[in-house]
Short mmCIF file of C-alpha atoms in Angstrom, two decimals:
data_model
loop_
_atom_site.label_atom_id
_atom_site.label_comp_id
_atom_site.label_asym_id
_atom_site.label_seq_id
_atom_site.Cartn_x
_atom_site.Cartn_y
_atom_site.Cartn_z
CA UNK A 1236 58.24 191.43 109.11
CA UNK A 1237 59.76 190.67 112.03
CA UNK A 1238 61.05 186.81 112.74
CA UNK A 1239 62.70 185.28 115.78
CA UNK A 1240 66.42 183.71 114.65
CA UNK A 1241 67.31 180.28 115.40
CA UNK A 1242 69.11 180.74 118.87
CA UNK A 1243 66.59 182.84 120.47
CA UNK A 1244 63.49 180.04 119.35
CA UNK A 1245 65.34 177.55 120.59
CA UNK A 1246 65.97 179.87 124.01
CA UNK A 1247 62.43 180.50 124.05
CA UNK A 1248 61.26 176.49 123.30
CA UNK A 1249 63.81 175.60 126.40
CA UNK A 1250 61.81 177.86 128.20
CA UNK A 1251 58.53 176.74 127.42
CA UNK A 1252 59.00 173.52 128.09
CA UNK A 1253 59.97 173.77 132.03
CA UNK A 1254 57.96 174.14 134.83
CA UNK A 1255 58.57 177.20 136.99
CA UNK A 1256 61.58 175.64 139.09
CA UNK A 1257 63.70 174.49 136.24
CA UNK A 1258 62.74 177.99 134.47
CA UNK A 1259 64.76 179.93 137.15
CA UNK A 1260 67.41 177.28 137.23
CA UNK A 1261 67.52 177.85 133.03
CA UNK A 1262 67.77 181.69 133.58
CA UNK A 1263 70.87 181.42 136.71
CA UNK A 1264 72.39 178.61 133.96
CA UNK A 1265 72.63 181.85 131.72
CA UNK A 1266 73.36 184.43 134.04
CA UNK A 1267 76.57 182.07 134.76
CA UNK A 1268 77.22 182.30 130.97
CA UNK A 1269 77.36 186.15 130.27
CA UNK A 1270 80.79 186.41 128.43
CA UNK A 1271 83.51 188.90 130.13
CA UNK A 1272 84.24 191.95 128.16
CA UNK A 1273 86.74 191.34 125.43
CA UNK A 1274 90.38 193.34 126.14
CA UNK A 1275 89.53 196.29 124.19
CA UNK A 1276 86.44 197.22 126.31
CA UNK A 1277 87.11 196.28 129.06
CA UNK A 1278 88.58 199.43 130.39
CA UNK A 1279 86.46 201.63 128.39
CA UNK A 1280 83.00 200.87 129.70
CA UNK A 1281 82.00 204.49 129.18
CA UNK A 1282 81.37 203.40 125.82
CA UNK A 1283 78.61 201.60 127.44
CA UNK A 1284 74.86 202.58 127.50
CA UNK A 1285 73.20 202.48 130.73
CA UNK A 1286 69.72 200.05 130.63
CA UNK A 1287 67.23 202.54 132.75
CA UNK A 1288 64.44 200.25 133.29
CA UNK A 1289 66.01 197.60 135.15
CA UNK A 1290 67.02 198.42 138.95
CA UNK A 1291 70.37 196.63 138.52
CA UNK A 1292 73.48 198.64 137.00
CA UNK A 1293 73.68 196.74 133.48
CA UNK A 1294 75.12 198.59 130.28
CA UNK A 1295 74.96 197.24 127.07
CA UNK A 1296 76.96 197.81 123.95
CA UNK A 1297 77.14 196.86 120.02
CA UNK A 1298 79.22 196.56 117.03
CA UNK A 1299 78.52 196.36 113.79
CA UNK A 1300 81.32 195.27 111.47
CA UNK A 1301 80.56 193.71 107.99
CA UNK A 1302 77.00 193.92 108.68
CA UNK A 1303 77.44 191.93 111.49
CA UNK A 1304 76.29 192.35 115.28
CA UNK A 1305 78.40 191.55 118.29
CA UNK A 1306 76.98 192.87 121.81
CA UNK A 1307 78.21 193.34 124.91
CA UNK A 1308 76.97 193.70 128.52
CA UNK A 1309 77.82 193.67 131.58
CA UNK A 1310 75.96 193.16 135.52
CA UNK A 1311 76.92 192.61 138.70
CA UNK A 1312 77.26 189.27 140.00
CA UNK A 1313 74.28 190.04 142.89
CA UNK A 1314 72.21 190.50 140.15
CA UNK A 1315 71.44 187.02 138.46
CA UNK A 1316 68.39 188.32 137.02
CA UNK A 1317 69.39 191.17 135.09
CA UNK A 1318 72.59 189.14 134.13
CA UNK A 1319 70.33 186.32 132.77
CA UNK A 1320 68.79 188.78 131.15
CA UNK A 1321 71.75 190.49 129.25
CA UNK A 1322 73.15 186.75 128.79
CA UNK A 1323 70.11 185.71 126.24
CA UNK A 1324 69.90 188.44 124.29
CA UNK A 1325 73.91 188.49 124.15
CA UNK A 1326 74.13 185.40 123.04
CA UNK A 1327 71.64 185.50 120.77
CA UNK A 1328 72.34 188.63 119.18
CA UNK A 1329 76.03 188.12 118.64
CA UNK A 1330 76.47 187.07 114.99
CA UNK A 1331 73.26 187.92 113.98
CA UNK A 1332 72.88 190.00 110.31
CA UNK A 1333 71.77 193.82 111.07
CA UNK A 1334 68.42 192.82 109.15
CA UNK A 1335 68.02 189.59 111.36
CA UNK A 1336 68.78 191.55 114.27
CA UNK A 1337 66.26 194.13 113.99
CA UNK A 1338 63.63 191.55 112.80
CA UNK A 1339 63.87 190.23 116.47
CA UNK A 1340 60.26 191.26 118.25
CA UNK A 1341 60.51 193.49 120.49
CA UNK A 1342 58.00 191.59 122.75
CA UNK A 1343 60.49 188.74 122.90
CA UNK A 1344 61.28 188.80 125.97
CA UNK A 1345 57.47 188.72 127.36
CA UNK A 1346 57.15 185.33 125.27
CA UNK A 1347 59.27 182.92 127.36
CA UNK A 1348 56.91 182.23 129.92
CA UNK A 1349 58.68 184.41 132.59
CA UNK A 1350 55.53 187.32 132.82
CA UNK A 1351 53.93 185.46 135.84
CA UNK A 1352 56.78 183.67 137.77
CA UNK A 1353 58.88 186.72 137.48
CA UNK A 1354 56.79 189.47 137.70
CA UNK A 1355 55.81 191.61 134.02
CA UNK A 1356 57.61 194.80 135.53
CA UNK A 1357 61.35 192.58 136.10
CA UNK A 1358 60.66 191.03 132.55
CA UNK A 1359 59.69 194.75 131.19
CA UNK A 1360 63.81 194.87 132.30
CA UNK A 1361 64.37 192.74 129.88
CA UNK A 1362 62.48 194.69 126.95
CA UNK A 1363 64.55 197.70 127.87
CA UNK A 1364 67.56 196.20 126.77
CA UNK A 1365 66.25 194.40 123.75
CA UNK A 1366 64.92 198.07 122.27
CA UNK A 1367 68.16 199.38 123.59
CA UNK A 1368 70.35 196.96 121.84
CA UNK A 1369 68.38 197.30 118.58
CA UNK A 1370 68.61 201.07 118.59
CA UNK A 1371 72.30 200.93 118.86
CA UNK A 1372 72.42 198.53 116.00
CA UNK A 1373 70.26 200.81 113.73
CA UNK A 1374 72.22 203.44 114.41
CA UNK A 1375 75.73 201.90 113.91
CA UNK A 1376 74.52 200.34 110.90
CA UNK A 1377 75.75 201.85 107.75
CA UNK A 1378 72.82 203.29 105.75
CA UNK B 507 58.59 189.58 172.97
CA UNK B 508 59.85 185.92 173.65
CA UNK B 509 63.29 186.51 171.68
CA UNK B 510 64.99 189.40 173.30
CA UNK B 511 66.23 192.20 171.27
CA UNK B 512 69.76 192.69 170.06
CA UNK B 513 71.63 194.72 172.46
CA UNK B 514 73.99 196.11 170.17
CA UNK B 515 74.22 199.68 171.10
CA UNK B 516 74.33 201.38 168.33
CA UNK B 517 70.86 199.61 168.19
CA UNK B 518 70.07 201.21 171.66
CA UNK B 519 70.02 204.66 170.65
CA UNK B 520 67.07 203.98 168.00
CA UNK B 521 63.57 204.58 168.93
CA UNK B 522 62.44 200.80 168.51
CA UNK B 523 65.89 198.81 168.77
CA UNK B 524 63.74 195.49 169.60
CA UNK B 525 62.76 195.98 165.51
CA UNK B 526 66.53 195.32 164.17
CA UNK B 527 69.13 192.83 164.22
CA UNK B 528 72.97 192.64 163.41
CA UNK B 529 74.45 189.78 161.69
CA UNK B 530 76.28 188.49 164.73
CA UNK B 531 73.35 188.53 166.47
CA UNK B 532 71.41 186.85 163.11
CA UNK B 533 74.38 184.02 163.30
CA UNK B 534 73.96 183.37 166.88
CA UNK B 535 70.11 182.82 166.70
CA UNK B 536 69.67 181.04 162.98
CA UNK B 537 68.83 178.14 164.64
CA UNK B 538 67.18 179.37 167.84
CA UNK B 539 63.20 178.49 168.16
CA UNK B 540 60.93 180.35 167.12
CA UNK B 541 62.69 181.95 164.97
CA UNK B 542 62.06 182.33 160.58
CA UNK B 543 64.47 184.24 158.59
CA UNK B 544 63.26 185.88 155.45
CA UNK B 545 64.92 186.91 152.69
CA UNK B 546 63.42 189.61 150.63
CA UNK B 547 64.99 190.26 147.18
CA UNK B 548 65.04 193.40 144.33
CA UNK B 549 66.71 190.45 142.30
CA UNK B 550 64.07 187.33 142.19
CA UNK B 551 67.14 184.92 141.77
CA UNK B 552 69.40 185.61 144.46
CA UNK B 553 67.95 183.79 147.15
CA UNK B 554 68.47 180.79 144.61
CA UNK B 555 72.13 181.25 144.33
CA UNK B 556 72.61 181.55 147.74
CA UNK B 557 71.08 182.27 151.14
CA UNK B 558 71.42 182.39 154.74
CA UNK B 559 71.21 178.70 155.81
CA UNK B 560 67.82 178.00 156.58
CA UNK B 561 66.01 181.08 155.60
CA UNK B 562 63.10 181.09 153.18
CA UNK B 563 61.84 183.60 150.40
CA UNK B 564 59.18 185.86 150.29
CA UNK B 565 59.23 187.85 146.82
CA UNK B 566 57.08 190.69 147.21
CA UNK B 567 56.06 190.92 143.62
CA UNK B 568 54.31 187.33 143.25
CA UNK B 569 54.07 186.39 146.93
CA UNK B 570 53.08 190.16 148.28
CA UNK B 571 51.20 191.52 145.48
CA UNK B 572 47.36 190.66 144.37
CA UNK B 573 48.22 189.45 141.20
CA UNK B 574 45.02 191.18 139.91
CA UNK B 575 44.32 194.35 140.87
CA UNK B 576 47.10 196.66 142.20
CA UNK B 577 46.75 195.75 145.92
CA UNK B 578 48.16 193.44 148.28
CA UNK B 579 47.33 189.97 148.75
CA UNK B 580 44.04 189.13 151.15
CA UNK B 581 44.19 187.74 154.78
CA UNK B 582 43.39 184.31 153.40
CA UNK B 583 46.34 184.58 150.59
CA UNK B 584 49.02 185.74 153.53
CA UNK B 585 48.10 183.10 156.07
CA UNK B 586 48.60 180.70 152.93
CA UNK B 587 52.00 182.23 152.00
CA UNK B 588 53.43 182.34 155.26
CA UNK B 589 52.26 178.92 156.99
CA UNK B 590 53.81 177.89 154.00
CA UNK B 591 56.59 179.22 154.86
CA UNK B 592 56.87 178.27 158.25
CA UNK B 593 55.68 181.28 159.98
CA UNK B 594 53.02 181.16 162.77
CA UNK B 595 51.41 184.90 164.33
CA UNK B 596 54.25 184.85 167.31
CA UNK B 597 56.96 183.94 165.42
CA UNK B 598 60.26 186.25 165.17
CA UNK B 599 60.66 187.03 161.46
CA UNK B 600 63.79 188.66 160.61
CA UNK B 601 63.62 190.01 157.11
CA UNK B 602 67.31 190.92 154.98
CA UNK B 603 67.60 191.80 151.57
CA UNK B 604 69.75 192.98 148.91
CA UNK B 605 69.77 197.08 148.23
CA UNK B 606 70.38 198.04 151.58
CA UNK B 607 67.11 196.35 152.70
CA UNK B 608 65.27 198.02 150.71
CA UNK B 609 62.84 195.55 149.36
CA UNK B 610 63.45 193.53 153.16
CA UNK B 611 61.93 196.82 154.12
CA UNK B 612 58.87 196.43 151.72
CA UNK B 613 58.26 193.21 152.76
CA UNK B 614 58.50 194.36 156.45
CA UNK B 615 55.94 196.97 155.76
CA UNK B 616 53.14 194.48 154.33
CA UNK B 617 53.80 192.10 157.33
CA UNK B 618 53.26 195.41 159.29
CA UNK B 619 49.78 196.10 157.72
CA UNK B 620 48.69 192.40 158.57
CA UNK B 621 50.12 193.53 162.00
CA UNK B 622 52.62 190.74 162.49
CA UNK B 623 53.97 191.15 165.96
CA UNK B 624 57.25 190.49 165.94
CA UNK B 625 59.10 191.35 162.77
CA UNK B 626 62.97 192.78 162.74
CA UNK B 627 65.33 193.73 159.48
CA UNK B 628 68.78 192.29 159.88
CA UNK B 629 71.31 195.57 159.92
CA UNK B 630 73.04 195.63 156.09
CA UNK B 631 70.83 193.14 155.19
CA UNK B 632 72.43 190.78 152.32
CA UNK B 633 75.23 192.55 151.64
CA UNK B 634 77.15 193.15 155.27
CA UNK B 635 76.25 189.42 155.71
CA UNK B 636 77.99 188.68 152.30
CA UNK B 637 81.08 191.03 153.29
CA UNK B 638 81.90 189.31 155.99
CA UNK B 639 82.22 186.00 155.06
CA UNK B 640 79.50 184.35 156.43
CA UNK B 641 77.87 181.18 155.01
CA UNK B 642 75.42 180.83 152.16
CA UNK B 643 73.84 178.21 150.84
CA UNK B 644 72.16 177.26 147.67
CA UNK B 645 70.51 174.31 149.26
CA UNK B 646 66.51 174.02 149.69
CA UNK B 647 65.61 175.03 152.59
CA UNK B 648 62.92 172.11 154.24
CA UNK B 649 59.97 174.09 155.71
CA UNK B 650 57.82 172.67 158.48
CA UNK B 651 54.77 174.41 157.36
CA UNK B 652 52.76 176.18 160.35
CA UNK B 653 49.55 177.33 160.87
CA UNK B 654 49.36 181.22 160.38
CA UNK B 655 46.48 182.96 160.97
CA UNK B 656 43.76 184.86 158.42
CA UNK B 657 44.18 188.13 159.71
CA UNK B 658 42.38 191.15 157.86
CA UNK B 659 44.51 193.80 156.49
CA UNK B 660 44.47 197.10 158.41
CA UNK B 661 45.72 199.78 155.60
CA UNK B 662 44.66 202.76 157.91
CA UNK B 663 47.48 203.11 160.27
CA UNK B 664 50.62 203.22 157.71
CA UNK B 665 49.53 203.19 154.17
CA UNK B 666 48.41 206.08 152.19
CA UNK B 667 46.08 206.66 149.25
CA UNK B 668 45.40 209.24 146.25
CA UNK B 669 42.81 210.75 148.26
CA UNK B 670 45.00 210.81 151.31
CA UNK B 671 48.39 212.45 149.44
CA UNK B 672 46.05 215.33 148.21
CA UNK B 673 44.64 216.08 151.45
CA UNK B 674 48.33 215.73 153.04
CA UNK B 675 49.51 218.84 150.43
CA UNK B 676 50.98 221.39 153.28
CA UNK B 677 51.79 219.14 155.96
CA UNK B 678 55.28 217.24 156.19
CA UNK B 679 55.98 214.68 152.81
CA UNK B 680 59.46 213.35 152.03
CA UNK B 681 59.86 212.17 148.80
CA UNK B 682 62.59 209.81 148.19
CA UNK B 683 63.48 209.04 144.76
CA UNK B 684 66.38 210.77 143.18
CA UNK B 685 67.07 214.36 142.59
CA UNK B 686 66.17 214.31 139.10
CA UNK B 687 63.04 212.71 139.40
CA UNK B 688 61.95 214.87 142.21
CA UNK B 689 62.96 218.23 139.99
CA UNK B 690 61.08 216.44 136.81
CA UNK B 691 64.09 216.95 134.64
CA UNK B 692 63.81 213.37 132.77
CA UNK B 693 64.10 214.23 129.48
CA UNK B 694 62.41 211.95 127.15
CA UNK B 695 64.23 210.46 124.03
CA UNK B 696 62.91 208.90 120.94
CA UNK B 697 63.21 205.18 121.26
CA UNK B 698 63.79 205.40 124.96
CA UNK B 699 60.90 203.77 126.36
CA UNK B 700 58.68 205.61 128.88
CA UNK B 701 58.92 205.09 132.60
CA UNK B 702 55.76 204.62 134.70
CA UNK B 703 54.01 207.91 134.97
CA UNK B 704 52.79 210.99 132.34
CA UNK B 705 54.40 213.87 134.20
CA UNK B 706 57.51 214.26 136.35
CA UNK B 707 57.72 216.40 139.45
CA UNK B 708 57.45 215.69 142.77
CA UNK B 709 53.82 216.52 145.06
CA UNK B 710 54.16 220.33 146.38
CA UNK B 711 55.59 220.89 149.26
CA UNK B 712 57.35 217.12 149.64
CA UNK B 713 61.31 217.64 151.16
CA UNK B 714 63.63 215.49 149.23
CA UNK B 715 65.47 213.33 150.91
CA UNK B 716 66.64 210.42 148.57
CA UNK B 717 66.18 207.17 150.39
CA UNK B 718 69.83 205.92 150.04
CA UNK B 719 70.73 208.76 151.97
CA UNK B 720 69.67 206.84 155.56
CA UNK B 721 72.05 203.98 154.34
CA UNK B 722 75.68 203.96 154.98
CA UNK B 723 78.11 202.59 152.40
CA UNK B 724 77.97 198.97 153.71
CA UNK B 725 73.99 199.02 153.77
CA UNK B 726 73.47 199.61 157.75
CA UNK B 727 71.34 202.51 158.76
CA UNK B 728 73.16 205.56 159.73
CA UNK B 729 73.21 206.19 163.71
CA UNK B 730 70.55 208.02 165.23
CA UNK B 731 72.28 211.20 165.31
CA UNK B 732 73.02 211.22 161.49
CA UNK B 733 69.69 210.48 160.48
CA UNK B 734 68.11 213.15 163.38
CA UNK B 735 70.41 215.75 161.33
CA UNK B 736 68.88 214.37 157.84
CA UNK B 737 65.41 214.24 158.24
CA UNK B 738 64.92 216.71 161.81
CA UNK B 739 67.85 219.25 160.52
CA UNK B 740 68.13 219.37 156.52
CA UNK B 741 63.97 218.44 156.33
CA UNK B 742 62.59 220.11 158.63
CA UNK B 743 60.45 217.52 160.63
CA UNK B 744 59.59 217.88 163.53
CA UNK B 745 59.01 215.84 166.41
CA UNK B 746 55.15 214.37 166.49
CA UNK B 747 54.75 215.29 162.43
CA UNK B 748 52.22 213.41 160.70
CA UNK B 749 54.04 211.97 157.86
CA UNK B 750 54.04 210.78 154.00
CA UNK B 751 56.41 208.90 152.10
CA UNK B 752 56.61 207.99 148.69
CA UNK B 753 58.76 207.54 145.98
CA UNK B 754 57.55 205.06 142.79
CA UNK B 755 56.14 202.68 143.85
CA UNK B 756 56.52 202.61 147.06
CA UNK B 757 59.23 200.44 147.94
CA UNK B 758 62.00 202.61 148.36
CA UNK B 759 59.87 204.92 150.78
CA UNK B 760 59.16 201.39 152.70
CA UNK B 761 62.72 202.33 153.50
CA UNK B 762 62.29 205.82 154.82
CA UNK B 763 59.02 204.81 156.55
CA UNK B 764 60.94 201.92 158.37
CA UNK B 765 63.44 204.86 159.10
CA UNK B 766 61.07 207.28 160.47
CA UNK B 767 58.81 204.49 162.56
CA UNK B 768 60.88 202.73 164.19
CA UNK B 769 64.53 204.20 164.38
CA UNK B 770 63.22 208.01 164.89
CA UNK B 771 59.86 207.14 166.58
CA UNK B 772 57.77 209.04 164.50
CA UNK B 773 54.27 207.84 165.18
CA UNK B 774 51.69 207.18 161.87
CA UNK B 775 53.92 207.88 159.32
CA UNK B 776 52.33 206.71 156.29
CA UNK B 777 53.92 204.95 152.92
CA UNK B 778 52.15 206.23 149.78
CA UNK B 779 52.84 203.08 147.85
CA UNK B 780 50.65 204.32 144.63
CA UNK B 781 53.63 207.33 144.41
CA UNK B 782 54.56 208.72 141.65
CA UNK B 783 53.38 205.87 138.75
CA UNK B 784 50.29 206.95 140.47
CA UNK B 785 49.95 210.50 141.07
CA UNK B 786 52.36 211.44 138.04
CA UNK B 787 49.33 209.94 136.03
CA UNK B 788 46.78 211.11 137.62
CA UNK B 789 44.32 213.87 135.74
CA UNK B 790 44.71 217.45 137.34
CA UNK B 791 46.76 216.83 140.58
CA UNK B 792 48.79 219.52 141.36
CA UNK B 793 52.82 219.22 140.36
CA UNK B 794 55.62 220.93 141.18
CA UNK B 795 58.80 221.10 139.26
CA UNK B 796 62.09 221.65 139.71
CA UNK B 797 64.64 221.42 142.95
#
């Protein structure tokens, strides 16, 4: 069954709620917010996955440690989108339980609204990196 | 042309200089009559976190594209969009973008097939204008909204179809995405979701030459001599070839075709905007693979 944790429904309600302006002011708000790379990965970013289906360099990587997730990602500043992007699903990834994590639907991100004000192929993007992040996870996992 | 051309002379050695700008040139005009500056994004949210003072955006994925069928908007859609925006049928629009113009050069194109007179790309686009410290601003920009014309869309002259990428098979087509698209080595992993089209390969016969290669490192267009040994020298064109571009879906080869037009002076050189989400789908066309 697959279920949408706390963080992400109240990411998606926030989104809902606002008309298209304050949308992209919401998404720039978390582009601003993507976390740096902690010490140990920061110089070892060819640990990193590259996400293929958006245009903007942005790699991705997880952890699983006690059967819990942490991710990681990192974009260029010039590329708010795909930073806003990585920034949601960071944030509400991190912390998550492996089963809670890949519970999250993978149409998620085509649920926030974004489909006609951004454009479905820039939000597609976005579902790149959610499978991405999930496939990591299942297979860092411990069986 | 009421707003002279930049005389910069690198500029003078292209075929069309009077169809790009530098950003001196761009910060000594920004607030010169007549004259709308467009910014033209890969990244819908740039423009939003800053811009050049006074420009407005033009995304060409909701603005440009019928949001419908895949098509560009109508006459009566564009004259909405850009009287919106400010823009009447003689005003100079100069056009920048992130990417090394690359979606500035999109946008360029579709002004082009509603035959918009006077329409430039600033040199570097985004990026030079970033690098050298000029302003940006987050601030709205307020729009006195003009009266721009319904014009029909003339697709003839620089866009190509299906139909017209088969019949082109023989005669000169640069392809533009990367190498590994072109050879149709992809390899396709479980989990890895599929990109755009059923088949890779490139259309036989079609010279790569990736797009970024016209683009020097700080986004300008190479000089004329550079790109003369590129696409006269390494792919074989030759002056007064009927051309095709494509790469995708079409944006990158905006790009090239902006290249060929109006910095060689190639004449009809179409852009194949259905490419290769198009043709790599497409039942029994013929492919070829590798380099």
């Amino acid at each position: 069954m697959t279920t949408l944790p706390d963080a992400l429904r109240e990411t998606q309600e926030d989104f809902l709620a606002l008309g298209d302006n304050d949308k992209l002011q919401l998404l720039i708000e978390f582009s601003g917010e993507l976390p740096a790379l902690p010490e140990r990965y920061a110089d070892h970013t060819e640990l990193f996955e590259k996400v293929e289906e958006c245009q903007s360099p942005v790699f991705i990587f997880c952890e699983v440690e006690d059967n819990t997730v942490s991710v990681f990602a990192t974009a260029p500043e010039q590329a708010p989108t795909t930073r806003g992007f990585a920034s949601i699903l960071v944030q509400g990834l991190t912390g998550l339980s492996v089963t809670d994590a890949l519970n999250i639907p993978d149409d998620f991100p085509s649920t926030l609204g974004l489909n006609q004000l951004i454009s479905p192929l820039r939000v597609r993007g976005m579902t790149g990196m959610l499978w991405r992040m999930k496939r990591q996870i299942r297979e860092k996992a411990p069986v | 042309m009421s707003i002279p051309a930049d005389s910069t002379s690198k500029f003078n050695e292209y075929a069309h200089p009077e169809t790009i700008v530098s950003t001196e040139w761009l910060a000594q005009n920004l607030n010169t009559p007549g004259v709308v500056v467009v910014e033209s994004d890969e990244d819908v949210l740039l423009y939003e976190i800053g811009h050049i003072p006074g420009s407005v955006k033009i995304d060409w994925h909701t603005d440009l594209n019928d949001p419908v069928v895949r098509d560009y908007v109508q006459g009566e859609a564009f004259a909405r969009l850009l009287s919106s925006k400010g823009i009447s049928r003689d005003t100079t629009v100069i056009i920048y973008g992130d990417k090394s113009n690359w979606w500035a050069a999109y946008a360029l194109w579709v002004f082009k097939l509603f035959g918009h007179p006077d329409v430039r790309l600033l040199d570097g686009g985004r990026d030079k204008w970033i690098a050298e410290g000029r302003e940006l601003t987050s601030e709205a920009t307020v729009v006195t909204p003009a009266s721009y014309p319904v014009i029909d869309r003339d697709d003839a002259a620089i866009r190509a179809f299906l139909p017209d990428a088969l019949a082109h098979i023989g005669k000169p087509m640069i392809d533009v995405r990367s190498p590994e698209e072109f050879s149709g080595e992809r390899t396709h992993m479980p989990s890895y979701p599929e990109e755009g089209a059923l088949r890779g390969g490139h259309i036989p016969g079609a010279a790569s030459v990736p797009w970024s290669r016209a683009a020097n490192e700080d986004a300008t267009f190479k000089n004329r001599s550079d790109l003369e040994a590129l696409y006269l020298g390494e792919a074989g064109l030759k002056p007064g070839d009927d051309i095709i571009a494509y790469c995708r879906i079409g944006e990158r080869s905006s790009h090239t075709w902006f290249v060929l037009t109006y910095l060689l002076g190639f004449e009809g050189v179409r852009n194949y905007d259905g490419s290769w989400t198009e043709y790599g789908s497409a039942v029994r066309v013929p492919i070829e693979k590798g380099a």
